[in-house]
Structures are given as structure tokens and as C-alpha cells.
Amino acid sequence: MRAPSLTLLCQFVIKAWSKVKTETVVKSFRKCSISTPLDDTEDDGLPDSDEDYS
């Protein structure tokens, strides 16, 4: 079996990412506490529970 071409791999990644909703990415970043406020204020810190993101 031969390895797939770089072009085919790139097409696969583009197609996969196009199916991911922006909202899913945003919520995932928030859940991992890797979001930055857009108004230059400090984050309030880590959430107390998962309910903060429901």
C-alpha cells in the first residue's frame, strides 16, 4: 500500500475541518481555558464546573 499524496491529505483535512462548526471550536477553546477576551480585559479565571459552559 502506498502513502497518500500530500494533495489528497490536504483535501481530506480541508473537508474534515469544513464540517466542524465554529461554535464547536469556540466552546472547545473556552472549555480548555485558552480563550482571550477581545476587549483587553483579564479572564475571570477557570470555571468552577462544567455547568459554566452549558
PDB file of N, CA and C in Angstrom:
ATOM      1  N   MET A   1       0.838  -1.167   0.000  1.00  0.00           N
ATOM      2  CA  MET A   1       0.000   0.000   0.000  1.00  0.00           C
ATOM      3  C   MET A   1       0.891   1.241   0.000  1.00  0.00           C
ATOM      4  N   ARG A   2       0.568   2.173  -0.870  1.00  0.00           N
ATOM      5  CA  ARG A   2       1.342   3.409  -0.976  1.00  0.00           C
ATOM      6  C   ARG A   2       0.746   4.483  -0.074  1.00  0.00           C
ATOM      7  N   ALA A   3       1.584   5.371   0.363  1.00  0.00           N
ATOM      8  CA  ALA A   3       1.135   6.505   1.168  1.00  0.00           C
ATOM      9  C   ALA A   3       0.332   7.457   0.285  1.00  0.00           C
ATOM     10  N   PRO A   4      -0.687   8.108   0.839  1.00  0.00           N
ATOM     11  CA  PRO A   4      -1.454   9.071   0.047  1.00  0.00           C
ATOM     12  C   PRO A   4      -0.608  10.298  -0.278  1.00  0.00           C
ATOM     13  N   SER A   5      -0.954  10.940  -1.366  1.00  0.00           N
ATOM     14  CA  SER A   5      -0.219  12.145  -1.768  1.00  0.00           C
ATOM     15  C   SER A   5      -0.520  13.290  -0.802  1.00  0.00           C
ATOM     16  N   LEU A   6       0.354  14.267  -0.796  1.00  0.00           N
ATOM     17  CA  LEU A   6       0.159  15.441   0.048  1.00  0.00           C
ATOM     18  C   LEU A   6      -1.131  16.163  -0.338  1.00  0.00           C
ATOM     19  N   THR A   7      -1.416  16.219  -1.621  1.00  0.00           N
ATOM     20  CA  THR A   7      -2.643  16.857  -2.098  1.00  0.00           C
ATOM     21  C   THR A   7      -3.873  16.161  -1.537  1.00  0.00           C
ATOM     22  N   LEU A   8      -3.882  14.845  -1.576  1.00  0.00           N
ATOM     23  CA  LEU A   8      -5.014  14.080  -1.058  1.00  0.00           C
ATOM     24  C   LEU A   8      -5.168  14.290   0.452  1.00  0.00           C
ATOM     25  N   LEU A   9      -4.059  14.306   1.161  1.00  0.00           N
ATOM     26  CA  LEU A   9      -4.106  14.548   2.607  1.00  0.00           C
ATOM     27  C   LEU A   9      -4.666  15.933   2.914  1.00  0.00           C
ATOM     28  N   CYS A  10      -4.225  16.928   2.165  1.00  0.00           N
ATOM     29  CA  CYS A  10      -4.720  18.295   2.370  1.00  0.00           C
ATOM     30  C   CYS A  10      -6.217  18.382   2.078  1.00  0.00           C
ATOM     31  N   GLN A  11      -6.661  17.729   1.027  1.00  0.00           N
ATOM     32  CA  GLN A  11      -8.085  17.725   0.698  1.00  0.00           C
ATOM     33  C   GLN A  11      -8.899  17.075   1.813  1.00  0.00           C
ATOM     34  N   PHE A  12      -8.373  16.006   2.381  1.00  0.00           N
ATOM     35  CA  PHE A  12      -9.041  15.317   3.476  1.00  0.00           C
ATOM     36  C   PHE A  12      -9.184  16.242   4.688  1.00  0.00           C
ATOM     37  N   VAL A  13      -8.106  16.940   5.029  1.00  0.00           N
ATOM     38  CA  VAL A  13      -8.119  17.840   6.191  1.00  0.00           C
ATOM     39  C   VAL A  13      -9.087  18.997   5.959  1.00  0.00           C
ATOM     40  N   ILE A  14      -9.051  19.591   4.783  1.00  0.00           N
ATOM     41  CA  ILE A  14      -9.950  20.705   4.462  1.00  0.00           C
ATOM     42  C   ILE A  14     -11.406  20.257   4.549  1.00  0.00           C
ATOM     43  N   LYS A  15     -11.700  19.102   3.995  1.00  0.00           N
ATOM     44  CA  LYS A  15     -13.070  18.589   4.025  1.00  0.00           C
ATOM     45  C   LYS A  15     -13.514  18.316   5.460  1.00  0.00           C
ATOM     46  N   ALA A  16     -12.634  17.727   6.259  1.00  0.00           N
ATOM     47  CA  ALA A  16     -12.974  17.420   7.650  1.00  0.00           C
ATOM     48  C   ALA A  16     -13.224  18.697   8.450  1.00  0.00           C
ATOM     49  N   TRP A  17     -12.333  19.679   8.324  1.00  0.00           N
ATOM     50  CA  TRP A  17     -12.486  20.927   9.080  1.00  0.00           C
ATOM     51  C   TRP A  17     -13.703  21.716   8.621  1.00  0.00           C
ATOM     52  N   SER A  18     -14.086  21.598   7.369  1.00  0.00           N
ATOM     53  CA  SER A  18     -15.256  22.336   6.882  1.00  0.00           C
ATOM     54  C   SER A  18     -16.546  21.823   7.521  1.00  0.00           C
ATOM     55  N   LYS A  19     -16.505  20.624   8.079  1.00  0.00           N
ATOM     56  CA  LYS A  19     -17.683  20.046   8.734  1.00  0.00           C
ATOM     57  C   LYS A  19     -17.775  20.425  10.213  1.00  0.00           C
ATOM     58  N   VAL A  20     -16.730  21.032  10.746  1.00  0.00           N
ATOM     59  CA  VAL A  20     -16.719  21.425  12.157  1.00  0.00           C
ATOM     60  C   VAL A  20     -17.328  22.819  12.282  1.00  0.00           C
ATOM     61  N   LYS A  21     -18.318  22.943  13.147  1.00  0.00           N
ATOM     62  CA  LYS A  21     -18.980  24.235  13.346  1.00  0.00           C
ATOM     63  C   LYS A  21     -18.069  25.176  14.132  1.00  0.00           C
ATOM     64  N   THR A  22     -18.133  26.449  13.792  1.00  0.00           N
ATOM     65  CA  THR A  22     -17.366  27.468  14.510  1.00  0.00           C
ATOM     66  C   THR A  22     -17.707  27.436  15.993  1.00  0.00           C
ATOM     67  N   GLU A  23     -18.968  27.262  16.305  1.00  0.00           N
ATOM     68  CA  GLU A  23     -19.420  27.210  17.701  1.00  0.00           C
ATOM     69  C   GLU A  23     -18.730  26.078  18.468  1.00  0.00           C
ATOM     70  N   THR A  24     -18.500  24.958  17.818  1.00  0.00           N
ATOM     71  CA  THR A  24     -17.825  23.830  18.456  1.00  0.00           C
ATOM     72  C   THR A  24     -16.394  24.193  18.818  1.00  0.00           C
ATOM     73  N   VAL A  25     -15.715  24.870  17.919  1.00  0.00           N
ATOM     74  CA  VAL A  25     -14.328  25.277  18.172  1.00  0.00           C
ATOM     75  C   VAL A  25     -14.274  26.288  19.310  1.00  0.00           C
ATOM     76  N   VAL A  26     -15.165  27.269  19.284  1.00  0.00           N
ATOM     77  CA  VAL A  26     -15.194  28.296  20.326  1.00  0.00           C
ATOM     78  C   VAL A  26     -15.454  27.668  21.686  1.00  0.00           C
ATOM     79  N   LYS A  27     -16.450  26.797  21.772  1.00  0.00           N
ATOM     80  CA  LYS A  27     -16.762  26.144  23.049  1.00  0.00           C
ATOM     81  C   LYS A  27     -15.602  25.278  23.526  1.00  0.00           C
ATOM     82  N   SER A  28     -14.928  24.628  22.604  1.00  0.00           N
ATOM     83  CA  SER A  28     -13.787  23.784  22.972  1.00  0.00           C
ATOM     84  C   SER A  28     -12.647  24.617  23.535  1.00  0.00           C
ATOM     85  N   PHE A  29     -12.371  25.749  22.916  1.00  0.00           N
ATOM     86  CA  PHE A  29     -11.316  26.634  23.416  1.00  0.00           C
ATOM     87  C   PHE A  29     -11.676  27.156  24.798  1.00  0.00           C
ATOM     88  N   ARG A  30     -12.934  27.539  24.979  1.00  0.00           N
ATOM     89  CA  ARG A  30     -13.359  28.022  26.294  1.00  0.00           C
ATOM     90  C   ARG A  30     -13.233  26.925  27.347  1.00  0.00           C
ATOM     91  N   LYS A  31     -13.629  25.730  27.004  1.00  0.00           N
ATOM     92  CA  LYS A  31     -13.569  24.603  27.938  1.00  0.00           C
ATOM     93  C   LYS A  31     -12.131  24.356  28.381  1.00  0.00           C
ATOM     94  N   CYS A  32     -11.193  24.533  27.473  1.00  0.00           N
ATOM     95  CA  CYS A  32      -9.770  24.316  27.782  1.00  0.00           C
ATOM     96  C   CYS A  32      -9.111  25.568  28.355  1.00  0.00           C
ATOM     97  N   SER A  33      -9.895  26.608  28.539  1.00  0.00           N
ATOM     98  CA  SER A  33      -9.402  27.885  29.076  1.00  0.00           C
ATOM     99  C   SER A  33      -8.284  28.479  28.229  1.00  0.00           C
ATOM    100  N   ILE A  34      -8.447  28.407  26.915  1.00  0.00           N
ATOM    101  CA  ILE A  34      -7.459  29.015  26.030  1.00  0.00           C
ATOM    102  C   ILE A  34      -8.094  30.102  25.167  1.00  0.00           C
ATOM    103  N   SER A  35      -9.104  30.762  25.734  1.00  0.00           N
ATOM    104  CA  SER A  35      -9.713  31.884  25.030  1.00  0.00           C
ATOM    105  C   SER A  35      -9.180  33.184  25.607  1.00  0.00           C
ATOM    106  N   THR A  36      -9.200  34.213  24.808  1.00  0.00           N
ATOM    107  CA  THR A  36      -8.744  35.529  25.224  1.00  0.00           C
ATOM    108  C   THR A  36      -9.874  36.516  24.980  1.00  0.00           C
ATOM    109  N   PRO A  37     -10.217  37.328  25.968  1.00  0.00           N
ATOM    110  CA  PRO A  37     -11.260  38.320  25.746  1.00  0.00           C
ATOM    111  C   PRO A  37     -10.831  39.313  24.667  1.00  0.00           C
ATOM    112  N   LEU A  38     -11.778  39.758  23.880  1.00  0.00           N
ATOM    113  CA  LEU A  38     -11.471  40.666  22.778  1.00  0.00           C
ATOM    114  C   LEU A  38     -11.385  42.120  23.225  1.00  0.00           C
ATOM    115  N   ASP A  39     -11.785  42.408  24.471  1.00  0.00           N
ATOM    116  CA  ASP A  39     -11.784  43.793  24.931  1.00  0.00           C
ATOM    117  C   ASP A  39     -10.598  44.124  25.837  1.00  0.00           C
ATOM    118  N   ASP A  40      -9.548  43.333  25.791  1.00  0.00           N
ATOM    119  CA  ASP A  40      -8.313  43.546  26.551  1.00  0.00           C
ATOM    120  C   ASP A  40      -8.488  43.472  28.067  1.00  0.00           C
ATOM    121  N   THR A  41      -9.580  42.866  28.529  1.00  0.00           N
ATOM    122  CA  THR A  41      -9.747  42.672  29.966  1.00  0.00           C
ATOM    123  C   THR A  41      -9.173  41.323  30.352  1.00  0.00           C
ATOM    124  N   GLU A  42      -8.959  41.134  31.631  1.00  0.00           N
ATOM    125  CA  GLU A  42      -8.439  39.862  32.121  1.00  0.00           C
ATOM    126  C   GLU A  42      -9.553  38.824  32.125  1.00  0.00           C
ATOM    127  N   ASP A  43      -9.194  37.571  31.949  1.00  0.00           N
ATOM    128  CA  ASP A  43     -10.153  36.490  32.133  1.00  0.00           C
ATOM    129  C   ASP A  43     -10.507  36.398  33.609  1.00  0.00           C
ATOM    130  N   ASP A  44     -11.687  35.897  33.904  1.00  0.00           N
ATOM    131  CA  ASP A  44     -12.108  35.729  35.292  1.00  0.00           C
ATOM    132  C   ASP A  44     -11.462  34.518  35.951  1.00  0.00           C
ATOM    133  N   GLY A  45     -10.690  33.767  35.225  1.00  0.00           N
ATOM    134  CA  GLY A  45     -10.075  32.569  35.784  1.00  0.00           C
ATOM    135  C   GLY A  45     -10.787  31.323  35.301  1.00  0.00           C
ATOM    136  N   LEU A  46     -10.434  30.209  35.864  1.00  0.00           N
ATOM    137  CA  LEU A  46     -11.011  28.940  35.464  1.00  0.00           C
ATOM    138  C   LEU A  46     -12.431  28.810  35.993  1.00  0.00           C
ATOM    139  N   PRO A  47     -13.302  28.156  35.238  1.00  0.00           N
ATOM    140  CA  PRO A  47     -14.666  27.956  35.713  1.00  0.00           C
ATOM    141  C   PRO A  47     -14.691  26.971  36.882  1.00  0.00           C
ATOM    142  N   ASP A  48     -15.720  27.090  37.698  1.00  0.00           N
ATOM    143  CA  ASP A  48     -15.860  26.199  38.839  1.00  0.00           C
ATOM    144  C   ASP A  48     -16.352  24.817  38.438  1.00  0.00           C
ATOM    145  N   SER A  49     -17.105  24.734  37.341  1.00  0.00           N
ATOM    146  CA  SER A  49     -17.645  23.439  36.934  1.00  0.00           C
ATOM    147  C   SER A  49     -17.946  23.451  35.444  1.00  0.00           C
ATOM    148  N   ASP A  50     -18.309  22.277  34.935  1.00  0.00           N
ATOM    149  CA  ASP A  50     -18.675  22.152  33.529  1.00  0.00           C
ATOM    150  C   ASP A  50     -19.974  22.890  33.223  1.00  0.00           C
ATOM    151  N   GLU A  51     -20.787  23.141  34.235  1.00  0.00           N
ATOM    152  CA  GLU A  51     -22.066  23.804  34.029  1.00  0.00           C
ATOM    153  C   GLU A  51     -21.895  25.226  33.504  1.00  0.00           C
ATOM    154  N   ASP A  52     -20.731  25.820  33.732  1.00  0.00           N
ATOM    155  CA  ASP A  52     -20.480  27.176  33.261  1.00  0.00           C
ATOM    156  C   ASP A  52     -20.499  27.274  31.744  1.00  0.00           C
ATOM    157  N   TYR A  53     -20.389  26.155  31.044  1.00  0.00           N
ATOM    158  CA  TYR A  53     -20.329  26.164  29.582  1.00  0.00           C
ATOM    159  C   TYR A  53     -21.533  25.508  28.943  1.00  0.00           C
ATOM    160  N   SER A  54     -22.561  25.247  29.696  1.00  0.00           N
ATOM    161  CA  SER A  54     -23.747  24.586  29.161  1.00  0.00           C
ATOM    162  C   SER A  54     -24.572  25.545  28.350  1.00  0.00           C
TER     163      SER A  54
END
